[in-house]
Coordinates of C-alpha atoms in Angstrom, one line a residue:
X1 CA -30.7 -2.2 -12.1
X2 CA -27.3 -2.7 -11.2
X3 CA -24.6 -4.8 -12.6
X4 CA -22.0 -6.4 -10.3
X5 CA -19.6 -9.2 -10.9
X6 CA -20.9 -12.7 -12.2
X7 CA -19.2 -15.9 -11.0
X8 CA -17.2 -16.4 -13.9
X9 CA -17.1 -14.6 -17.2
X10 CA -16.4 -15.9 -20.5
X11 CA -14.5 -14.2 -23.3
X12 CA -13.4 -15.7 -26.1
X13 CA -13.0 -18.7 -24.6
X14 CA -11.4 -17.6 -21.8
X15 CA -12.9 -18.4 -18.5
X16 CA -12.3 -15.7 -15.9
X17 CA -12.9 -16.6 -12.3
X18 CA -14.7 -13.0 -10.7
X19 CA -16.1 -14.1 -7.0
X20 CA -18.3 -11.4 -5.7
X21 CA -16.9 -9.9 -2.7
X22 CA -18.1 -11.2 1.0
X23 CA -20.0 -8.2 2.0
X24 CA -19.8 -6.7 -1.2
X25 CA -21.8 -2.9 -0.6
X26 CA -23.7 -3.7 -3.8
X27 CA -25.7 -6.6 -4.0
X28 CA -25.1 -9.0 -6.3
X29 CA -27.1 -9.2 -9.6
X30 CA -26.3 -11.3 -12.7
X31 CA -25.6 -9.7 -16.1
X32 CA -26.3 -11.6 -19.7
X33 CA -22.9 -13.9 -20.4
X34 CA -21.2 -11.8 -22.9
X35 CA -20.1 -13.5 -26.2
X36 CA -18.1 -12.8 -28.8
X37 CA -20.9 -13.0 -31.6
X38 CA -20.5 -10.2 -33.9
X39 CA -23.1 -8.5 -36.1
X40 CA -26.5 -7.9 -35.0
X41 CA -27.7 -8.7 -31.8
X42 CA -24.0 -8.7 -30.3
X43 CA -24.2 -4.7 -28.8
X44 CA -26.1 -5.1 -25.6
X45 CA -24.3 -8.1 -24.5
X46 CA -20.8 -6.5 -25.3
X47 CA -22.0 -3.4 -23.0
X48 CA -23.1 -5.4 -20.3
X49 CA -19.7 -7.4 -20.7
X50 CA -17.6 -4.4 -20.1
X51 CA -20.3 -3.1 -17.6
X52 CA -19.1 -5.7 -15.8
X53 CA -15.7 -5.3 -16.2
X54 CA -16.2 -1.6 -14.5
X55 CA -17.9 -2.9 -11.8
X56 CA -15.2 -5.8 -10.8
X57 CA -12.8 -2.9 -11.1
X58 CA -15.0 -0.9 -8.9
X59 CA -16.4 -3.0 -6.3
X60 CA -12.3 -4.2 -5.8
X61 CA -11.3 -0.7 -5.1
X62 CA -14.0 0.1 -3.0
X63 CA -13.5 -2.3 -0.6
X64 CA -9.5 -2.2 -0.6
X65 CA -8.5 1.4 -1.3
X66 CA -11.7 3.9 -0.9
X67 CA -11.1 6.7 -0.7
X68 CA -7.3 6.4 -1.6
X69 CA -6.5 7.3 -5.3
X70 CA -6.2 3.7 -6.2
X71 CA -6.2 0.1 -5.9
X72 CA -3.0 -2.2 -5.6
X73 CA -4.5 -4.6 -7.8
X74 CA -1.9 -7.3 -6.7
X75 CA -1.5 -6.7 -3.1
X76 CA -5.2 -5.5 -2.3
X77 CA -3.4 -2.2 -1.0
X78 CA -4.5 1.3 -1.8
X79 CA -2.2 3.8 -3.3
X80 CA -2.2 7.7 -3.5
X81 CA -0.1 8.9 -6.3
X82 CA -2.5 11.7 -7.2
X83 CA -3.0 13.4 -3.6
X84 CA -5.0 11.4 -1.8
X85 CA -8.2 13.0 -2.8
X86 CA -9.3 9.4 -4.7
X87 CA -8.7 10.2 -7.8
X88 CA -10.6 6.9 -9.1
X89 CA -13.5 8.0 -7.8
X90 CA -14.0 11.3 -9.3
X91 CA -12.5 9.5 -12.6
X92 CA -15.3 6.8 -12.6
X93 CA -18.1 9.5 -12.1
X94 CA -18.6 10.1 -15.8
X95 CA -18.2 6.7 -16.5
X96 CA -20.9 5.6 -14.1
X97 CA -23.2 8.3 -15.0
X98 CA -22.8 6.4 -18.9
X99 CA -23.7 3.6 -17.5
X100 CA -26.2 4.4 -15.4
X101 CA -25.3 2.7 -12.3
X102 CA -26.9 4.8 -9.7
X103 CA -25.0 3.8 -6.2
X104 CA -21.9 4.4 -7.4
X105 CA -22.6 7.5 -8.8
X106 CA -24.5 8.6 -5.5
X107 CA -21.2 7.3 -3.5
X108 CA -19.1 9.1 -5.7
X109 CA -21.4 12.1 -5.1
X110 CA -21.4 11.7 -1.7
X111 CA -17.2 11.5 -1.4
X112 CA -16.9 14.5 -3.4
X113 CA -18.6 16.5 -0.7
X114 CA -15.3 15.6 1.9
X115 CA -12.8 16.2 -0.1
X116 CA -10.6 19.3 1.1
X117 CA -8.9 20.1 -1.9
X118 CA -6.2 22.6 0.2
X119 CA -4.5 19.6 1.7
X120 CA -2.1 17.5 0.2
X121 CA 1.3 16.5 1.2
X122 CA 2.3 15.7 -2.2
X123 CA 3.1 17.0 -5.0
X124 CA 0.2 18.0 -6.9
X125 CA 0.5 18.1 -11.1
X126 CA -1.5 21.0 -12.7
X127 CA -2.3 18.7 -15.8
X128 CA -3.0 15.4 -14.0
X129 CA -5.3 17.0 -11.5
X130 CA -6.9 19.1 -14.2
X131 CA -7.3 16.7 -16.4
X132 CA -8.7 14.0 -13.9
X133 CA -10.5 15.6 -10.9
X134 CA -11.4 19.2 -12.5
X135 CA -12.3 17.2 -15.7
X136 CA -14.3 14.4 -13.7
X137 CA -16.1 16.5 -11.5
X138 CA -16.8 18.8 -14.2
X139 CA -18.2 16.4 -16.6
X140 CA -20.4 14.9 -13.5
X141 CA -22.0 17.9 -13.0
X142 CA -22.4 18.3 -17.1
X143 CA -24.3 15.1 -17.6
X144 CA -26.4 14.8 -14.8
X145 CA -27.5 18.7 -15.0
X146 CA -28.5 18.2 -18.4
X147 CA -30.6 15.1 -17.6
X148 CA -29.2 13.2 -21.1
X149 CA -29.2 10.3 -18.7
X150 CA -31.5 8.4 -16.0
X151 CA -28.9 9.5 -13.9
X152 CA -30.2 12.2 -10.7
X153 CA -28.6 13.3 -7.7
X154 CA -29.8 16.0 -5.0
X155 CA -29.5 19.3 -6.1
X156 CA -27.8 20.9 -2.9
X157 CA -24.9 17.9 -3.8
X158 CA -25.0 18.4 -7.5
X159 CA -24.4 22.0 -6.9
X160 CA -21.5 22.0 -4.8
X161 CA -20.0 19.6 -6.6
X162 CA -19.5 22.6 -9.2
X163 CA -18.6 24.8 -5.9
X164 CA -15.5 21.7 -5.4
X165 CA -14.5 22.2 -8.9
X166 CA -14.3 26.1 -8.3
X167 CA -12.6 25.2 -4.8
X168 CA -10.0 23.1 -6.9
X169 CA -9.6 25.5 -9.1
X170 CA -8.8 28.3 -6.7
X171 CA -6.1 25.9 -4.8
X172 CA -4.4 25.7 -8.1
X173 CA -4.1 29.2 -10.0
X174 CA -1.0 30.1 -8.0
X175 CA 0.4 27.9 -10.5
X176 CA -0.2 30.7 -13.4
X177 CA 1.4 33.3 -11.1
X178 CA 4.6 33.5 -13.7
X179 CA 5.6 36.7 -15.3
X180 CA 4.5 34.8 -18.7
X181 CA 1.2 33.4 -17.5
X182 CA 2.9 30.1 -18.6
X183 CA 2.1 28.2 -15.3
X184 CA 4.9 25.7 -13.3
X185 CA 2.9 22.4 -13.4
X186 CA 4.5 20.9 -10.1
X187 CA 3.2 22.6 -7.1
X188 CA 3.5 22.5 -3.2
X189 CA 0.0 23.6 -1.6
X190 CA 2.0 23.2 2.2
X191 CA 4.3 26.5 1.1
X192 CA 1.9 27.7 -1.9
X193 CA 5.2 27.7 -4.2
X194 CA 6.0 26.0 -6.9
X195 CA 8.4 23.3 -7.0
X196 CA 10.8 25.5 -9.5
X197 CA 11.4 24.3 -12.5
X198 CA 12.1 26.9 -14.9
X199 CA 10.0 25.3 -17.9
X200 CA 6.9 23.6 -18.4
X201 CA 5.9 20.9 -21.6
X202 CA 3.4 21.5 -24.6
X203 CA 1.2 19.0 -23.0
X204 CA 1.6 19.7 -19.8
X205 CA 0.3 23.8 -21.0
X206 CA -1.6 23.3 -23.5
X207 CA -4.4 20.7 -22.1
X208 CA -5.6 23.3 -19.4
X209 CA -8.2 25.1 -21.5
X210 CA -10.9 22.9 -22.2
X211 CA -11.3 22.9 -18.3
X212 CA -11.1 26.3 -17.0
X213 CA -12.6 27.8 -20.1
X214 CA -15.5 25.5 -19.2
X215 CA -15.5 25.9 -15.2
X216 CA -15.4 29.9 -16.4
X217 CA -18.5 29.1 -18.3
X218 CA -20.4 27.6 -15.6
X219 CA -19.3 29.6 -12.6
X220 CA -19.6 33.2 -14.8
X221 CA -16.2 33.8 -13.8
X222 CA -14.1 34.9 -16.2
X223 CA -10.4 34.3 -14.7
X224 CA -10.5 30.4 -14.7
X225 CA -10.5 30.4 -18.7
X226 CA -8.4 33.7 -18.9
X227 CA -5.5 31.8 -16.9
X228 CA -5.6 28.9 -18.9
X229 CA -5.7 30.7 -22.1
X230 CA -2.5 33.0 -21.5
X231 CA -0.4 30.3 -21.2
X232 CA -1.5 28.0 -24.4
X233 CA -1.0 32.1 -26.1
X234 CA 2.7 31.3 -26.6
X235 CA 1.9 27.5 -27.9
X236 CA -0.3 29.7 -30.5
X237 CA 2.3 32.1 -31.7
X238 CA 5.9 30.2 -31.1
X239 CA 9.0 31.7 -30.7
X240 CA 11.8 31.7 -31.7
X241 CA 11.3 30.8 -35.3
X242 CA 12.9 27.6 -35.1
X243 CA 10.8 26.3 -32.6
X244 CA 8.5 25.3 -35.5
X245 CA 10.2 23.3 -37.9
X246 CA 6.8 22.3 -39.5
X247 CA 4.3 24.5 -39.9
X248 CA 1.8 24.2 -37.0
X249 CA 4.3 21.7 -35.1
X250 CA 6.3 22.8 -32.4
X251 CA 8.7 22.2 -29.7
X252 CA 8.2 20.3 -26.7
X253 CA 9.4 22.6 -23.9
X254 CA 8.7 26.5 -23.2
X255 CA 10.8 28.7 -20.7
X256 CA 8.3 29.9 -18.2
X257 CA 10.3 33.2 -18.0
X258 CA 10.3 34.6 -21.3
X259 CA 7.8 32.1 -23.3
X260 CA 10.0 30.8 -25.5
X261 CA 10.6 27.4 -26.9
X262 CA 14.2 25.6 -25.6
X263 CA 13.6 23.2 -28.3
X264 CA 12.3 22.2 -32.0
X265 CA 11.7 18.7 -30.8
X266 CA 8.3 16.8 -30.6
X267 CA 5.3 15.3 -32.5
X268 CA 1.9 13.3 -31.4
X269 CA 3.5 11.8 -28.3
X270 CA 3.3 11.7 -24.8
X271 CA 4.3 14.8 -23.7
X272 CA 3.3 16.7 -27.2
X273 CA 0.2 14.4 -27.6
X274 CA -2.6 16.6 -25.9
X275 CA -1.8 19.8 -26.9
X276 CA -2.7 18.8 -30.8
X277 CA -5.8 16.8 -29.6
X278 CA -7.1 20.2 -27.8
X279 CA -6.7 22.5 -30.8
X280 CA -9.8 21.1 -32.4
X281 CA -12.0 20.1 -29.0
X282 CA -11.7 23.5 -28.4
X283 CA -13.7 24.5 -31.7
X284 CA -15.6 22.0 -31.4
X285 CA -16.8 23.4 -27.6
X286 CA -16.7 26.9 -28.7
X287 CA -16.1 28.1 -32.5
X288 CA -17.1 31.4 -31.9
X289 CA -14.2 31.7 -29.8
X290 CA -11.9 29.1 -30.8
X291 CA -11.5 29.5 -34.2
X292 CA -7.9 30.4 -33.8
X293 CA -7.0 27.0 -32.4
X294 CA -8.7 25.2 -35.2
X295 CA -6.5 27.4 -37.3
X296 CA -3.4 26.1 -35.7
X297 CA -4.8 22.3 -35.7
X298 CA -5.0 22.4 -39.1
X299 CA -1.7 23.6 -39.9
X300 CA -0.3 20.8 -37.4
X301 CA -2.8 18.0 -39.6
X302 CA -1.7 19.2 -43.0
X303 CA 2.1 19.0 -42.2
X304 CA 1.8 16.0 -40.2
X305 CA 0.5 14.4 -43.2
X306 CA 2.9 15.7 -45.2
X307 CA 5.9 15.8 -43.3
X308 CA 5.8 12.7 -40.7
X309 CA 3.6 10.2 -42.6
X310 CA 6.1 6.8 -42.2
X311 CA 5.7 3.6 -44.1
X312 CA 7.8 0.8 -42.7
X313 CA 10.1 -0.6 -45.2
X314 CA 8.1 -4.1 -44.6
X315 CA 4.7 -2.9 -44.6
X316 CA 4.1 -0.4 -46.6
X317 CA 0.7 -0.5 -46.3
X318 CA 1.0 0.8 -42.8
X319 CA 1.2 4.5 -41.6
X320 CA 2.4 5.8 -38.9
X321 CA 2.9 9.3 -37.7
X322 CA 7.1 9.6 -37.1
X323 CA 8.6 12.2 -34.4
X324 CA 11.0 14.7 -35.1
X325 CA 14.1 16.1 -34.1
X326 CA 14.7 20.0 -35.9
X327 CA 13.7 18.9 -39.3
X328 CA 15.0 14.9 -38.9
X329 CA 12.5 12.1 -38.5
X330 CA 12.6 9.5 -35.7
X331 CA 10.8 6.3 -36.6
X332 CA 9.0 6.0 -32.9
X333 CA 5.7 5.7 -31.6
X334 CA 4.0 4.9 -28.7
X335 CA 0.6 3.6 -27.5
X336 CA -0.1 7.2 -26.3
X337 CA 0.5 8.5 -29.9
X338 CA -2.3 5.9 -31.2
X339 CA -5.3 8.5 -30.0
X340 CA -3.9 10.0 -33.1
X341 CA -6.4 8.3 -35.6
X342 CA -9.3 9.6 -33.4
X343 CA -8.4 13.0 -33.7
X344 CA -7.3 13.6 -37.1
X345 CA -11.4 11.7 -37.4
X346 CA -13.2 14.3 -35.1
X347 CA -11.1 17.1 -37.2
X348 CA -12.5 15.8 -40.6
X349 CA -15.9 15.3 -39.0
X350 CA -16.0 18.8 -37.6
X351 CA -13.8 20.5 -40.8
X352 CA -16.2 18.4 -43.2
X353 CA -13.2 17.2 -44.4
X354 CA -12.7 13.4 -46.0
X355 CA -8.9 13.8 -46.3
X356 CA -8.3 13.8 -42.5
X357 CA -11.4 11.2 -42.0
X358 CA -9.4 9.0 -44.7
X359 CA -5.9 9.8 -42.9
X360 CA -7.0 9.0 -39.4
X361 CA -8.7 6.1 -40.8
X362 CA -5.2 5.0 -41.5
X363 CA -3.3 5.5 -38.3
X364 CA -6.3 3.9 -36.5
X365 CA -5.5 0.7 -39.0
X366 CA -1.9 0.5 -38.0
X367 CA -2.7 1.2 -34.5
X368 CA -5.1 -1.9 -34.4
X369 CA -1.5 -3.8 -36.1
X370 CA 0.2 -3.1 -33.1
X371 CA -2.3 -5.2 -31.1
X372 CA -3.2 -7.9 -33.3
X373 CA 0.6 -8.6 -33.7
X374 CA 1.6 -9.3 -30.3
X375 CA 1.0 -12.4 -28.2
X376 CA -1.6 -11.2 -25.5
X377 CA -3.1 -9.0 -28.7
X378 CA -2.3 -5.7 -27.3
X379 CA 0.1 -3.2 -28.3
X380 CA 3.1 -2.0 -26.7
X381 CA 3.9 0.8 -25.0
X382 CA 6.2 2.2 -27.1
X383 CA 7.6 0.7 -30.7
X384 CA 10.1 1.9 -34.0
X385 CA 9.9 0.6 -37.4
X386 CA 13.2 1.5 -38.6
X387 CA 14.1 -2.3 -39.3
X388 CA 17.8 -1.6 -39.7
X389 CA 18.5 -1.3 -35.8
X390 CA 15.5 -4.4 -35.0
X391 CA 18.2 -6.8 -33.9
X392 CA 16.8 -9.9 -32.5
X393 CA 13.3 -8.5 -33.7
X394 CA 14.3 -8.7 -37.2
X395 CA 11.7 -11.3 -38.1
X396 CA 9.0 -9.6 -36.3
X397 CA 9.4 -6.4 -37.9
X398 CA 9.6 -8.0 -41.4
X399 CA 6.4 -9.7 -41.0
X400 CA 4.5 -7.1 -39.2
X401 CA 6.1 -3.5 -39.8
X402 CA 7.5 -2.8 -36.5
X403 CA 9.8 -3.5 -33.3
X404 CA 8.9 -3.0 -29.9
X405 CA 11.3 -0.6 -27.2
X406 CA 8.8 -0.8 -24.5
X407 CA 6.7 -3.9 -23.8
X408 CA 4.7 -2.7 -20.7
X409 CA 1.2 -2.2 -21.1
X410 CA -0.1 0.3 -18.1
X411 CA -4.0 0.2 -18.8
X412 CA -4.1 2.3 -21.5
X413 CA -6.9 3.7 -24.0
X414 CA -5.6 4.9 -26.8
X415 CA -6.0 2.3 -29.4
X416 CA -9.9 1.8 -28.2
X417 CA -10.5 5.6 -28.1
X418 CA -9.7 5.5 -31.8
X419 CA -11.6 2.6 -32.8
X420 CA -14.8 4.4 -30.7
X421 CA -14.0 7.3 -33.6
X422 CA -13.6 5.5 -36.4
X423 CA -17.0 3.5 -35.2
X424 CA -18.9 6.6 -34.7
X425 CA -18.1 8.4 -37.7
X426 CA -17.8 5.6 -40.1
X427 CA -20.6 3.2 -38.7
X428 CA -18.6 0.4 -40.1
X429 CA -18.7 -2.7 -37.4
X430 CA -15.4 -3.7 -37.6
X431 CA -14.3 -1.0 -35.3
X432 CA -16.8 -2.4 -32.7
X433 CA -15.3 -6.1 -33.4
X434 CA -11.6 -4.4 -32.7
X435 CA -12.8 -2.7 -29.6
X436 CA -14.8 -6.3 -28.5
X437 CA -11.4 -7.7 -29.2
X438 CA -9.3 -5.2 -27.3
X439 CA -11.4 -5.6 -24.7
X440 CA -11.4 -9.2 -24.1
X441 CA -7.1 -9.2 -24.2
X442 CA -7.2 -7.0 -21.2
X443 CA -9.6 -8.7 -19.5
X444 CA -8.1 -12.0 -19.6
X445 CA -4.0 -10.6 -19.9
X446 CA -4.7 -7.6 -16.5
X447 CA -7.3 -8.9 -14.5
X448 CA -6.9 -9.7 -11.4
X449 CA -9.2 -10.6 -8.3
X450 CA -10.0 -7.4 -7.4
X451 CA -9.3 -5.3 -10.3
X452 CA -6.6 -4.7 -13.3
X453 CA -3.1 -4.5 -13.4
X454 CA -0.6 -3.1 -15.5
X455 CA 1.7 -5.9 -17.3
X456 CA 5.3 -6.1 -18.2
X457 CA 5.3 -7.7 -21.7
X458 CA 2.7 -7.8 -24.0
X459 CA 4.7 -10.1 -26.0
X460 CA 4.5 -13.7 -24.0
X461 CA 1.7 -15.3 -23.2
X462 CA -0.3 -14.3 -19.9
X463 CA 1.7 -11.0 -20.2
X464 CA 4.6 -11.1 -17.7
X465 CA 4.7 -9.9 -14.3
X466 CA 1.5 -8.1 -13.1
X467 CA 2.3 -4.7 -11.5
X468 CA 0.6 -3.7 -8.5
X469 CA -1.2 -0.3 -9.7
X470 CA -4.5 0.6 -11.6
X471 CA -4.7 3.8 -12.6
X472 CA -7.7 5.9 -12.3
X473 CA -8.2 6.3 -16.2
X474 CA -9.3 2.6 -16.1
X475 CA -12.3 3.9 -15.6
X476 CA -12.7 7.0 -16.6
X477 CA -11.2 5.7 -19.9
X478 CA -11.0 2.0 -20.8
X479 CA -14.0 1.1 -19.5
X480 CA -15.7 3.9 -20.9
X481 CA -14.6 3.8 -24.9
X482 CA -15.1 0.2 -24.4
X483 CA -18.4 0.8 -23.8
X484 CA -19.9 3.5 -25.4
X485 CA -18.7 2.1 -28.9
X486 CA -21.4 -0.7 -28.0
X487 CA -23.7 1.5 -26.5
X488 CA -27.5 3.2 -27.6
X489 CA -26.7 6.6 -29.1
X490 CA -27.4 9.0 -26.7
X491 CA -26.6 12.8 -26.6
X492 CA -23.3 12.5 -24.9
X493 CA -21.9 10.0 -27.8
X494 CA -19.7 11.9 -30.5
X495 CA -21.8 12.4 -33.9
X496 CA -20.9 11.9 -37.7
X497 CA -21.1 15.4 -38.5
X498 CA -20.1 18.4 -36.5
X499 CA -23.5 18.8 -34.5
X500 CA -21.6 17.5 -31.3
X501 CA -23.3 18.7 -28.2
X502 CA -20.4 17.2 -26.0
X503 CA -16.6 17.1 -26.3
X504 CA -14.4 15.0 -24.5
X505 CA -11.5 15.8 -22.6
X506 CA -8.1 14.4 -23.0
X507 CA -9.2 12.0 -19.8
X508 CA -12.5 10.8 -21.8
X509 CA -15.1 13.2 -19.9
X510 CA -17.6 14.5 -22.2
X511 CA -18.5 18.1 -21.4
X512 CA -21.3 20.0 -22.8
X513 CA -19.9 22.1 -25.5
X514 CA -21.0 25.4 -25.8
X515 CA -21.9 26.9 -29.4
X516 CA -22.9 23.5 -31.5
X517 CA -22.3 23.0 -35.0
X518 CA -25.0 23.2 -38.0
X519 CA -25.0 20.0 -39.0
X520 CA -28.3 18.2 -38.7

């Protein structure tokens, strides 16, 4: 069956006009109303309420912007700010697979075959097209090869989508041509040269691995996973000295020429945020190989709970995790930060550990604050809880334990990704309730009438200005959190325990992890 837009959906209360497009390419089917009834009985309805929600998203970009990388969700344009290969497409394909929607996945198949991943006149990113098209096609390939879904497609197609994924990755490994191995992440595929910066970020190295290692895996080819893995050797081992004022935390920014760290600056933000999140996936895909990285993830946990725990003078009940500067905290967080809880969960899971379950138990909680306190109930971009410098926010930090810098929401998933942990590991239905909640504030704050936008303020009702871009991890992301924490357990979901049989990338693609736990 497939699942395209109703003529109006309600959440909460909120009616949400959704026309069907004239000469939609899917035909038009109706899905249950969704409700906001929680407990028993709620799950199906919730899933077919976000199902929804992808499809809107989908069925608006297909007709205004495929195969561009994105809809204008404003103007009805089509944008390509990741290279013009349509980057929302190969970021859906997971997500579609998830959900079992069969068309789009065989359109998304089907546009794969075209792509000609040589050309761009662009600027490519190492990390954003690793983590988004290597990742998507990738996971694609994982899930419907493994038949955990109902999900088929023809084999000839199925097969070269993993020959794309090889093709991509050949287009890129110039980038590792360094005398470090620490590749330059902005590249120039007219002139094969890099575009010349002499450093790279943690993040920006250290969330190639999970990728190659697994494109290595499937091809036989060694290399892919070799490259990836030189580079994230100096993340591993830092130098100089001070470049880990923490144990197991480390500076933000390496010199591609000798592998040093420039600085002793960072934390569990942007920028930083991915490189932490990778030390455990990778041991949970591989811990015969891996182990190493664990190693180094729990060094980073323990002193992150030790060292950059922060209790805001006015909610002390609240933790967040503070950056740092050398030794010196920064009271500052950010939406991207608030995976955070998920992965300090998946570590305890995995490690059999309660302290980090308990911990990331905690961040998630003060994550969910960030949403629950604002107007359109969902969190800010970026926010400090060092109430001496709140100013005019004084009253809102004393009642609710922060102040917000940045008020822009840009379609994010953190927050959601750690309630989907917290669900899955703790079973506790609250976390589905948060999600549900989450879920219905977007919808009725971003939508638009032929997708999502991102918002200026989060803070006034109806959210500000909508911007004229969704981003592809709408749906490789949002959509997909939102509904898997609803959805049947399948294989592909994470477990309780560390008998995973898929890990998911930093971009929410679940890939099929190669030596599984013991945990039954």
């Amino acid at each position: 069956m497939l699942f395209t837009q109703v003529s109006a959906l309600t959440l909460a209360g909120v009616a949400l006009a959704s026309p069907v497009a004239p000469n939609s390419h899917l035909r038009q089917v109706r899905i249950p109303l969704a409700t906001r009834n929680y407990g028993n009985g709620s799950e199906t309805m919730r899933a077919e309420a976000v199902k929804e929600g992808f499809m809107h998203a989908w069925n608006g970009y297909y007709k205004y912007a495929f195969p561009s990388d994105e809809l204008l969700p404003v103007s009805n344009g089509a944008g390509n700010s990741r290279n013009g290969w349509g980057a929302s497409a190969v970021d859906a394909f997971s997500t579609a697979i998830v959900m079992e929607i069969q068309e789009i996945v065989d359109e998304i198949v089907d546009h794969i075959q075209t792509i000609d991943f040589t050309k761009t006149a662009t600027e490519v990113s190492l990390f954003e097209t690793t983590i988004r098209y290597l990742g998507g096609m990738l996971s694609g390939y994982d899930l419907i090869s493994s038949n955990d879904t109902t999900i088929t497609a023809d084999p000839d197609k199925l097969a070269n989508v993993l020959t794309q994924s090889k093709n991509l990755a050949e287009a890129l490994k110039f980038a590792f041509d360094t005398p470090t191995g620490i590749p330059y992440n902005g590249l120039n595929f007219t002139t094969k040269m890099p575009n010349g910066s002499p450093q790279n970020g943690l993040a920006t190295v250290g969330t190639l691995v999970m990728e190659w290692q697994r494109l290595s895996d499937l091809t036989g080819n060694a290399e892919y996973g070799q490259l990836a893995a030189k580079g994230e050797s100096y993340l591993l081992d830092p130098k100089p000295a001070f470049a880990e004022p923490f144990p197991g935390l480390v500076g933000s920014n390496i010199n591609i020429t000798n592998g040093e760290f420039l600085d002793a600056n960072g934390g569990w933000n942007g920028g930083d945020d991915s490189f932490y999140e990778y030390l455990i996936k990778m041991y949970v895909y591989d811990r015969d190989t891996f182990s190493q990285y664990k190693d180094r993830w729990v060094l980073a946990a323990d002193s992150s709970m030790k060292y950059l725990a922060s209790h805001p003078s006015s909610r002390s009940d609240l933790t967040y995790l503070a950056a740092y500067e050398n030794t010196t905290l920064d009271l500052e967080s950010s939406h991207l930060a608030c995976f955070d809880g998920g992965n300090f969960l998946l570590g305890g899971a995995v490690l059999g550990e309660q302290k980090y379950i308990d911990f990331g138990l905690q961040l998630t909680e003060a994550c969910h604050n960030t949403y629950i306190s604002t107007a359109t109930q969902i969190g800010p971009e970026q926010f400090r809880w060092d109430g001496e410098n709140a100013g005019n926010q004084t009253d809102f930090f004393n009642e609710h334990g922060f102040y917000i810098t940045n008020t822009d929401y840009d379609l994010r998933p953190e927050v959601i990704e750690s309630y989907y942990y917290a669900y899955r590991l703790t079973g506790d239905s609250k976390y589905q309730d948060w999600a549900w909640d989450a879920f219905v504030a977007i919808n009725a704050t971003t939508r638009t009438d032929s997708g999502f936008s991102e918002v200026s303020n989060i803070n006034v009702a109806g959210g500000g200005t909508k911007e004229d871009l969704q981003e592809s991890f709408l749906f490789a992301e949002v959509m997909k959190y939102s509904y898997l924490i609803h959805a049947p357990d399948a294989p592909y979901q994470v477990a309780k325990d560390d008998s995973n049989t898929y890990v998911y990338n930093t971009e929410c693609h679940p890939f099929k992890v190669k030596t599984k736990g013991t945990s039954k």
